[in-house]
Tab-separated table of C-alpha atoms in Angstrom:
chain	number	residue	atom	x	y	z
A	42	MET	CA	72.231	44.988	67.406
A	43	PHE	CA	74.507	47.751	65.378
A	44	THR	CA	71.330	49.966	66.189
A	45	TYR	CA	71.604	49.185	69.410
A	46	LEU	CA	75.315	49.445	70.130
A	47	SER	CA	75.100	52.895	68.055
A	48	CYS	CA	72.497	54.535	70.142
A	49	SER	CA	74.644	53.279	73.836
A	50	MET	CA	77.703	55.178	71.945
A	51	LYS	CA	75.722	58.395	71.550
A	52	ARG	CA	74.784	57.731	75.073
A	53	ARG	CA	77.908	57.583	76.371
A	54	ARG	CA	79.669	60.501	74.723
A	55	THR	CA	76.651	62.666	76.075
A	56	ALA	CA	77.130	61.477	79.624
A	57	ASN	CA	80.742	62.151	78.668
A	58	LEU	CA	80.315	65.561	77.120
A	59	ILE	CA	77.926	66.360	80.366
A	60	THR	CA	80.606	65.144	82.940
A	61	ALA	CA	83.568	67.003	81.371
A	62	GLY	CA	81.252	69.834	80.954
A	63	ILE	CA	79.710	69.999	84.451
A	64	SER	CA	83.735	69.823	85.776
A	65	LEU	CA	84.621	72.637	83.925
A	66	LEU	CA	81.316	74.693	84.937
A	67	LEU	CA	82.335	73.540	88.730
A	68	VAL	CA	86.306	74.753	88.354
A	69	LEU	CA	84.576	78.465	87.287
A	70	LEU	CA	82.475	78.802	90.055
A	71	MET	CA	84.815	77.490	92.420
A	72	ASN	CA	87.901	80.107	91.520
A	73	LEU	CA	84.688	82.936	91.905
A	74	TYR	CA	84.279	81.538	95.422
A	75	PHE	CA	87.922	81.166	96.481
A	76	GLY	CA	88.895	83.877	94.729
A	77	SER	CA	86.854	86.081	96.217
A	78	ILE	CA	87.969	84.858	99.816
A	79	HIS	CA	91.752	85.622	98.388
A	80	SER	CA	90.639	88.709	97.508
A	81	TYR	CA	89.383	89.609	100.959
A	82	GLN	CA	92.383	88.519	102.357
A	83	LYS	CA	94.729	90.441	99.618
A	84	GLN	CA	92.588	93.372	100.672
A	85	LEU	CA	92.966	92.903	104.527
A	86	VAL	CA	96.964	92.483	104.291
A	87	ASP	CA	97.011	95.435	102.079
A	88	LEU	CA	94.717	97.734	104.720
A	89	ALA	CA	97.900	98.694	106.811
A	90	GLN	CA	99.323	100.103	103.679
A	91	ASN	CA	96.092	101.599	102.405
A	92	ILE	CA	94.994	102.831	105.390
A	93	PRO	CA	98.040	103.448	107.990
A	94	ILE	CA	97.377	104.362	111.319
A	95	ILE	CA	98.565	107.725	111.941
A	96	CYS	CA	99.742	108.358	115.824
A	97	GLN	CA	100.675	111.942	117.568
A	98	ILE	CA	101.950	112.791	120.854
A	99	THR	CA	99.855	115.264	122.318
A	100	ASN	CA	99.655	117.082	126.093
A	101	LEU	CA	97.468	115.308	128.502
A	102	ASN	CA	94.117	116.999	127.145
A	103	GLY	CA	94.354	116.385	123.955
A	104	ASN	CA	94.383	119.992	122.772
A	105	LEU	CA	97.803	120.652	121.607
A	106	TRP	CA	100.318	118.497	119.096
A	107	ASN	CA	102.821	121.156	118.672
A	108	GLY	CA	104.508	123.582	120.894
A	109	LEU	CA	105.225	120.930	122.580
A	110	PHE	CA	107.790	119.700	125.184
A	111	ILE	CA	107.821	116.013	124.577
A	112	PRO	CA	111.515	114.564	126.545
A	113	GLU	CA	114.510	113.037	124.718
A	114	ARG	CA	113.734	109.245	126.391
A	115	ILE	CA	110.661	109.146	124.681
A	116	VAL	CA	111.995	110.401	121.259
A	117	ASP	CA	114.689	107.861	121.837
A	118	ASP	CA	112.312	104.913	123.270
A	119	LEU	CA	109.868	105.348	120.298
A	120	GLN	CA	112.929	105.488	117.902
A	121	GLN	CA	114.011	101.852	119.091
A	122	SER	CA	110.283	100.645	119.427
A	123	ALA	CA	109.482	97.292	117.398
A	124	HIS	CA	105.872	98.862	116.839
A	125	VAL	CA	106.534	102.043	115.179
A	126	LYS	CA	107.397	103.130	111.817
A	127	ASP	CA	108.200	106.564	110.406
A	128	LEU	CA	108.827	108.280	113.060
A	129	SER	CA	109.174	112.316	112.526
A	130	TYR	CA	110.033	114.888	115.172
A	131	MET	CA	111.081	118.293	115.343
A	132	THR	CA	112.075	121.178	117.599
A	133	VAL	CA	111.682	125.147	117.421
A	134	MET	CA	114.977	126.915	118.719
A	135	LEU	CA	114.557	130.994	117.698
A	136	ALA	CA	117.952	132.539	116.892
A	137	GLY	CA	119.576	135.420	115.909
A	138	GLU	CA	122.425	136.213	113.144
A	139	GLY	CA	126.126	136.501	114.696
A	140	ASP	CA	127.728	136.147	118.161
A	141	PHE	CA	125.543	139.216	120.004
A	142	LYS	CA	125.681	139.955	123.512
A	143	GLU	CA	123.036	138.789	125.403
A	144	VAL	CA	121.473	141.963	126.971
A	145	GLU	CA	120.780	142.782	123.148
A	146	TYR	CA	118.935	139.770	122.120
A	147	SER	CA	115.819	141.647	121.663
A	148	LYS	CA	117.260	143.024	119.096
A	149	TYR	CA	118.713	140.252	117.140
A	150	LEU	CA	116.286	137.306	117.830
A	151	ASN	CA	114.362	137.084	115.241
A	152	LEU	CA	114.846	133.898	113.430
A	153	TYR	CA	112.739	130.984	113.922
A	154	VAL	CA	115.073	127.326	113.586
A	155	VAL	CA	113.555	123.811	113.619
A	156	GLY	CA	115.170	120.829	113.695
A	157	ALA	CA	113.348	118.321	112.060
A	158	ASN	CA	114.800	114.383	111.190
A	159	LYS	CA	111.720	114.539	107.827
A	160	THR	CA	110.590	116.909	105.647
A	161	GLU	CA	106.625	116.416	106.214
A	162	ILE	CA	107.113	117.175	110.286
A	163	VAL	CA	107.487	120.790	109.139
A	164	GLY	CA	103.835	122.538	109.358
A	165	GLU	CA	103.131	121.536	105.553
A	166	LEU	CA	106.411	121.322	103.550
A	167	SER	CA	106.568	119.518	100.588
A	168	ASP	CA	109.202	118.481	98.009
A	169	ASP	CA	108.549	120.374	95.172
A	170	MET	CA	108.923	123.344	97.802
A	171	ILE	CA	112.756	122.764	98.072
A	172	SER	CA	115.019	123.122	95.912
A	173	MET	CA	117.200	119.985	96.791
A	174	ASP	CA	115.793	116.560	95.139
A	175	ARG	CA	113.964	114.531	98.005
A	176	SER	CA	116.835	111.960	98.452
A	177	SER	CA	118.960	114.746	98.718
A	178	VAL	CA	116.773	116.093	101.480
A	179	ASP	CA	116.351	112.743	103.338
A	180	GLU	CA	119.653	112.062	103.552
A	181	LEU	CA	121.124	115.642	105.333
A	182	LEU	CA	118.033	115.630	107.460
A	183	SER	CA	118.805	111.637	108.556
A	184	SER	CA	122.227	113.542	108.893
A	185	ASP	CA	123.978	115.916	111.376
A	186	LYS	CA	125.422	118.181	109.596
A	187	MET	CA	126.189	121.627	110.221
A	188	GLU	CA	124.052	122.274	107.240
A	189	CYS	CA	120.597	123.739	106.693
A	190	ILE	CA	118.350	124.889	104.516
A	191	VAL	CA	116.947	128.363	104.542
A	192	ASN	CA	113.254	130.020	103.693
A	193	GLU	CA	114.265	132.114	100.175
A	194	ASN	CA	112.184	134.913	101.225
A	195	VAL	CA	115.158	135.451	104.899
A	196	LEU	CA	117.883	134.719	102.159
A	197	LYS	CA	116.756	137.504	100.015
A	198	ARG	CA	115.957	140.014	102.987
A	199	ARG	CA	119.571	139.517	104.656
A	200	GLY	CA	121.360	139.125	101.411
A	201	TRP	CA	122.637	135.268	101.783
A	202	LYS	CA	123.103	132.793	98.843
A	203	VAL	CA	123.227	128.989	99.189
A	204	GLY	CA	127.048	128.199	100.302
A	205	ASP	CA	127.590	130.652	102.569
A	206	LYS	CA	127.736	129.705	105.921
A	207	ILE	CA	126.109	131.727	108.863
A	208	LEU	CA	126.252	132.618	112.434
A	209	LEU	CA	123.672	131.915	114.595
A	210	LYS	CA	123.187	132.025	118.223
A	211	CYS	CA	119.973	129.928	119.666
A	212	TYR	CA	117.535	130.186	122.020
A	213	TYR	CA	115.796	127.337	123.238
A	214	TYR	CA	111.858	127.262	125.019
A	215	ASP	CA	112.124	126.662	128.929
A	216	PRO	CA	110.139	123.260	129.384
A	217	ALA	CA	109.858	124.164	133.084
A	218	SER	CA	107.027	127.713	131.677
A	219	GLU	CA	103.858	127.948	132.815
A	220	PHE	CA	101.383	127.632	130.644
A	221	ASN	CA	100.648	131.033	128.287
A	222	LYS	CA	104.059	132.057	129.633
A	223	ILE	CA	106.501	130.637	127.947
A	224	GLN	CA	110.370	131.976	128.708
A	225	ILE	CA	113.343	131.590	126.672
A	226	HIS	CA	116.964	131.218	127.542
A	227	SER	CA	120.143	131.484	125.821
A	228	MET	CA	121.998	128.349	124.163
A	229	GLY	CA	125.313	129.600	124.611
A	230	SER	CA	128.091	130.384	122.264
A	231	ALA	CA	126.921	130.648	118.225
A	232	VAL	CA	126.902	128.126	115.746
A	233	GLU	CA	128.264	127.816	112.163
A	234	ILE	CA	125.819	126.273	110.065
A	235	LYS	CA	126.347	126.099	106.168
A	236	ILE	CA	123.408	127.539	103.522
A	237	VAL	CA	122.588	124.241	100.957
A	238	ALA	CA	119.540	124.659	99.858
A	239	THR	CA	116.959	127.433	99.746
A	240	MET	CA	112.634	126.109	100.350
A	241	GLU	CA	109.721	128.501	99.570
A	242	ASP	CA	107.827	130.709	102.585
A	243	ILE	CA	105.343	127.763	104.077
A	244	LYS	CA	103.456	130.488	105.395
A	245	GLU	CA	102.286	131.965	102.070
A	246	LYS	CA	101.338	128.456	100.788
A	247	THR	CA	99.245	126.849	104.186
A	248	ASN	CA	98.451	127.645	107.590
A	249	ALA	CA	101.517	126.496	109.145
A	250	ILE	CA	103.810	129.178	111.393
A	251	ALA	CA	106.787	131.170	109.910
A	252	THR	CA	109.798	128.676	109.590
A	253	ASP	CA	113.053	130.606	108.362
A	254	ILE	CA	115.792	127.693	108.735
A	255	ILE	CA	115.719	123.967	109.366
A	256	ILE	CA	118.773	121.770	110.211
A	257	PRO	CA	118.916	118.345	110.590
A	258	ALA	CA	117.290	116.542	114.067
A	259	LYS	CA	120.432	115.691	114.767
A	260	THR	CA	122.329	118.577	114.796
A	261	ALA	CA	119.717	120.574	116.994
A	262	ARG	CA	120.105	117.601	119.767
A	263	ASN	CA	123.786	118.025	119.121
A	264	ILE	CA	123.118	121.774	119.808
A	265	PHE	CA	121.324	121.046	122.967
A	266	CYS	CA	124.222	118.584	124.208
A	267	ILE	CA	127.083	120.941	123.773
A	268	SER	CA	125.006	123.595	125.772
A	269	GLY	CA	124.748	121.082	128.628
A	270	LEU	CA	121.243	121.172	127.944
A	271	PRO	CA	117.837	118.306	127.829
A	272	PHE	CA	116.793	117.690	124.266
A	273	PHE	CA	113.075	118.037	124.172
A	274	ALA	CA	110.641	117.368	120.800
A	275	ASP	CA	107.926	120.110	120.207
A	276	THR	CA	106.384	117.667	117.515
A	277	VAL	CA	106.235	114.241	117.065
A	278	THR	CA	103.822	111.920	114.831
A	279	PHE	CA	104.546	108.119	113.436
A	280	HIS	CA	102.932	105.252	112.239
A	281	VAL	CA	102.084	102.006	113.678
A	282	LYS	CA	103.756	99.375	111.973
A	283	ASP	CA	101.779	96.420	112.195
A	284	PRO	CA	98.075	97.311	112.786
A	285	PHE	CA	97.192	94.030	113.473
A	286	TYR	CA	98.866	93.763	117.041
A	287	LEU	CA	97.295	97.365	117.955
A	288	ASN	CA	96.797	96.069	121.303
A	289	THR	CA	100.612	95.452	121.732
A	290	PHE	CA	101.799	98.300	120.648
A	291	LYS	CA	99.302	100.216	122.851
A	292	GLU	CA	100.609	97.986	125.620
A	293	ASP	CA	104.209	98.900	124.256
A	294	MET	CA	103.758	103.136	124.160
A	295	LEU	CA	102.284	103.281	127.987
A	296	LYS	CA	105.073	101.176	128.704
A	297	ILE	CA	107.419	103.841	127.145
A	298	GLY	CA	105.278	106.398	129.552
A	299	LEU	CA	102.252	108.004	126.696
A	300	GLN	CA	99.347	107.841	128.306
A	301	GLU	CA	95.388	107.933	126.615
A	302	THR	CA	93.882	111.275	126.808
A	303	SER	CA	91.572	113.146	129.082
A	304	PRO	CA	89.556	115.926	128.195
A	305	GLU	CA	89.208	116.658	131.759
A	306	ALA	CA	92.923	117.279	131.967
A	307	ALA	CA	94.540	121.074	132.868
A	308	ASP	CA	96.238	122.715	129.859
A	309	SER	CA	100.109	122.437	130.078
A	310	TYR	CA	102.989	122.129	126.958
A	311	THR	CA	103.620	118.291	128.152
A	312	GLY	CA	103.656	115.704	125.820
A	313	CYS	CA	102.694	112.869	127.475
A	314	ALA	CA	99.670	111.835	125.944
A	315	LEU	CA	99.023	109.647	122.084
A	316	THR	CA	96.649	110.024	120.024
A	317	VAL	CA	95.939	106.956	118.048
A	318	ARG	CA	93.846	107.459	114.413
A	319	ASP	CA	93.240	103.774	114.423
A	320	SER	CA	88.947	104.068	113.678
A	321	ASN	CA	89.170	103.958	109.464
A	322	PHE	CA	91.131	100.792	110.351
A	323	ILE	CA	89.200	99.196	112.658
A	324	SER	CA	86.442	99.394	111.151
A	325	SER	CA	87.547	98.332	107.715
A	326	ALA	CA	89.439	95.527	109.228
A	327	THR	CA	86.228	94.441	110.548
A	328	ASP	CA	84.401	94.464	107.595
A	329	LEU	CA	86.854	92.544	106.064
A	330	ARG	CA	87.319	89.726	108.582
A	331	ARG	CA	83.177	89.516	109.013
A	332	ALA	CA	83.320	89.161	104.722
A	333	ILE	CA	85.985	86.679	105.066
A	334	GLU	CA	84.277	84.545	107.533
A	335	VAL	CA	80.978	84.979	105.746
A	336	MET	CA	82.557	83.303	103.088
A	337	ARG	CA	84.216	80.956	104.579
A	338	SER	CA	81.001	79.562	106.568
A	339	PHE	CA	79.835	78.397	103.322
A	340	PHE	CA	82.070	75.844	102.750
A	341	PRO	CA	80.670	72.541	104.082
A	342	ALA	CA	77.680	73.317	102.026
A	343	VAL	CA	79.968	74.489	99.098
A	344	CYS	CA	81.572	70.869	99.500
A	345	ILE	CA	78.330	68.931	99.915
A	346	LEU	CA	77.035	70.070	96.523
A	347	VAL	CA	79.562	69.703	94.810
A	348	LEU	CA	79.486	66.113	96.454
A	349	MET	CA	75.659	65.604	95.567
A	350	ILE	CA	76.614	67.020	92.299
A	351	GLY	CA	78.792	64.430	91.224
A	352	TYR	CA	76.912	61.644	92.959
A	353	VAL	CA	73.568	62.843	90.860
A	354	VAL	CA	75.804	63.177	87.944
A	355	SER	CA	77.256	59.809	88.371
A	356	PHE	CA	74.379	57.915	89.265
A	357	LEU	CA	72.449	59.404	85.976
A	358	SER	CA	75.742	58.244	83.826
A	359	GLY	CA	75.581	54.724	85.690
A	360	ASN	CA	72.200	54.349	85.238
A	361	SER	CA	72.404	54.972	81.281
A	362	ARG	CA	74.833	52.563	81.051
A	363	ARG	CA	73.356	49.546	82.885
A	364	ASP	CA	73.781	47.677	80.615
A	365	GLU	CA	77.891	47.672	79.840
A	366	PHE	CA	78.026	47.063	84.019
A	367	ALA	CA	75.980	44.019	83.405
A	368	LEU	CA	77.494	42.460	80.058
A	369	LEU	CA	81.118	43.224	82.173
A	370	ARG	CA	79.295	40.924	85.385
A	371	LEU	CA	78.242	38.234	82.694
A	372	GLN	CA	81.759	38.204	81.578
A	373	GLY	CA	82.595	37.445	85.252
A	374	VAL	CA	84.137	41.098	86.159
A	375	LYS	CA	83.451	41.147	90.270
A	376	ASN	CA	81.008	44.358	91.150
A	377	ARG	CA	83.728	45.935	93.111
A	378	ASN	CA	86.340	46.177	89.804
A	379	ALA	CA	83.684	47.082	88.023
A	380	SER	CA	82.553	49.867	90.032
A	381	LEU	CA	86.008	51.163	89.814
A	382	LEU	CA	86.722	50.571	86.152
A	383	PHE	CA	83.446	53.422	85.965
A	384	LEU	CA	84.984	55.321	88.455
A	385	THR	CA	87.838	55.820	86.914
A	386	GLU	CA	86.581	56.741	84.042
A	387	GLN	CA	84.038	59.441	85.768
A	388	MET	CA	87.064	60.840	87.001
A	389	ILE	CA	89.465	60.662	84.098
A	390	LEU	CA	86.640	63.195	82.199
A	391	VAL	CA	85.964	65.330	85.469
A	392	LEU	CA	89.882	65.900	85.779
A	393	ALA	CA	90.107	66.743	81.817
A	394	GLY	CA	86.627	69.736	82.622
A	395	ASN	CA	89.452	70.485	85.316
A	396	PHE	CA	92.028	70.840	82.959
A	397	LEU	CA	89.941	73.213	80.846
A	398	GLY	CA	89.161	75.234	83.503
A	399	ASP	CA	91.876	75.549	85.260
A	400	MET	CA	93.645	76.574	81.791
A	401	ILE	CA	90.493	79.354	81.404
A	402	MET	CA	91.077	80.368	85.350
A	403	LEU	CA	94.821	80.794	84.372
A	404	TRP	CA	94.659	83.008	81.393
A	405	MET	CA	92.017	85.425	83.384
A	406	THR	CA	93.292	85.361	86.647
A	407	PRO	CA	96.460	83.617	87.740
A	408	SER	CA	96.685	82.588	91.354
A	409	LEU	CA	98.413	79.307	91.416
A	410	THR	CA	97.701	78.669	94.729
A	411	THR	CA	93.457	79.118	94.102
A	412	LEU	CA	93.683	76.519	91.414
A	413	LEU	CA	95.329	74.189	93.591
A	414	ALA	CA	92.740	74.594	96.497
A	415	VAL	CA	89.664	74.548	93.885
A	416	ASN	CA	91.270	71.184	92.178
A	417	ALA	CA	91.936	69.502	95.622
A	418	VAL	CA	88.489	70.151	96.833
A	419	LEU	CA	86.400	69.757	93.878
A	420	SER	CA	88.332	66.076	93.284
A	421	VAL	CA	87.535	65.274	96.544
A	422	SER	CA	84.214	66.026	96.802
A	423	TYR	CA	83.220	64.749	93.711
A	424	LEU	CA	84.874	61.429	94.278
A	425	ILE	CA	83.092	60.726	97.213
A	426	GLY	CA	79.757	61.440	95.349
A	427	ALA	CA	80.810	59.696	92.301
A	428	ALA	CA	81.693	56.476	94.613
A	429	ALA	CA	78.854	56.466	96.343
A	430	ALA	CA	76.492	56.229	93.310
A	431	TYR	CA	78.644	53.410	91.742
A	432	GLY	CA	78.804	51.810	95.147
A	433	GLN	CA	75.242	52.021	94.968
A	434	MET	CA	75.096	50.653	91.212
A	435	SER	CA	77.546	47.782	91.838
A	436	ARG	CA	75.386	46.343	94.644
A	437	ARG	CA	72.224	46.264	92.378
A	438	SER	CA	71.055	42.359	91.305
A	439	LEU	CA	71.939	41.652	87.686
A	440	LEU	CA	68.581	40.757	86.847
A	441	TYR	CA	67.703	44.678	87.756
A	442	LEU	CA	70.660	45.399	85.327
A	443	LEU	CA	69.630	43.383	82.269
A	444	SER	CA	66.249	44.913	82.716
A	445	ALA	CA	67.677	47.901	80.697
A	446	GLN	CA	68.738	45.952	77.774
A	447	LYS	CA	66.328	46.072	75.040
């Protein structure tokens, strides 16, 4: 009798260890499954930052993206649009030093003045090429101060220094000019601007056109306004705020008045079309969504697999303990209560295995959301399988159960 009970205890311990071990293994595997889905979803969310969609205003045939005439209305509408971020724009003017006479403009007109709201819109200008720190430059270009950044070569050549106030008479390019026949006109009286910083010569380091002086875009707009002239931008670029709403964004751009480029259109300087570089984003987003859909399509199969494992493990465990079940029946315990007792014991072991697996996964990849999803799916699926196994055992006759005893 003692030998029989000892063997029975060994079988029980072995079954318990197997149950807990399988549960732990399932937790690890399920975490890998849900973790993969979560990783793809995170990559999809981060895609807008990693692959921003850059947009640029061009002429209608798309072969010009700077040197354009982009109406002030379009710039203002883009600034107010809920689908646009990081709007950068600039306008280019010609200028001469001093308040010279109009008839002498050809003698004095030798400075390129750029009104910009961000550093990066000016050719290929970078922060390390300016004598001010980034925050000070950003603050200046977002203001309407009568201050400027001057090309250091121009500064030396003209004998200027930081802190000087210079008198500039500006000229603008006429938006009504014919293609390849640009006309310029005076913007009226000269304006006084203070030099607050210097910059390296862009043309020496990049392929961009020479830029002698940079002033804030709002300052340039004020100069246009004071002169009674309609403002226009030379170059405009921006990013799509939420790339997952591309269709809504494009509808909004059409309402603003920006068309799709048409290669057959005639050459012009009018900035009325929009180039949206979205191919890389769309391709990456499509691949990630497809991967997520494929992973999710396996979810029913994963649940069925866990259910089957729960059934098989519980069936084998219960089959090895038929004598215990028969003993409970002989003592007057109802079939349902006896099955519930075995099922409860089985689920405690499963939860213990889950807990150990959770501790391992929290140490490796601490994602509480994924752990909760894994435990919910695993517990429910395993419970259904185990309940089916013990329910089947409870329907066995007492004679069948007693036949297991030796």
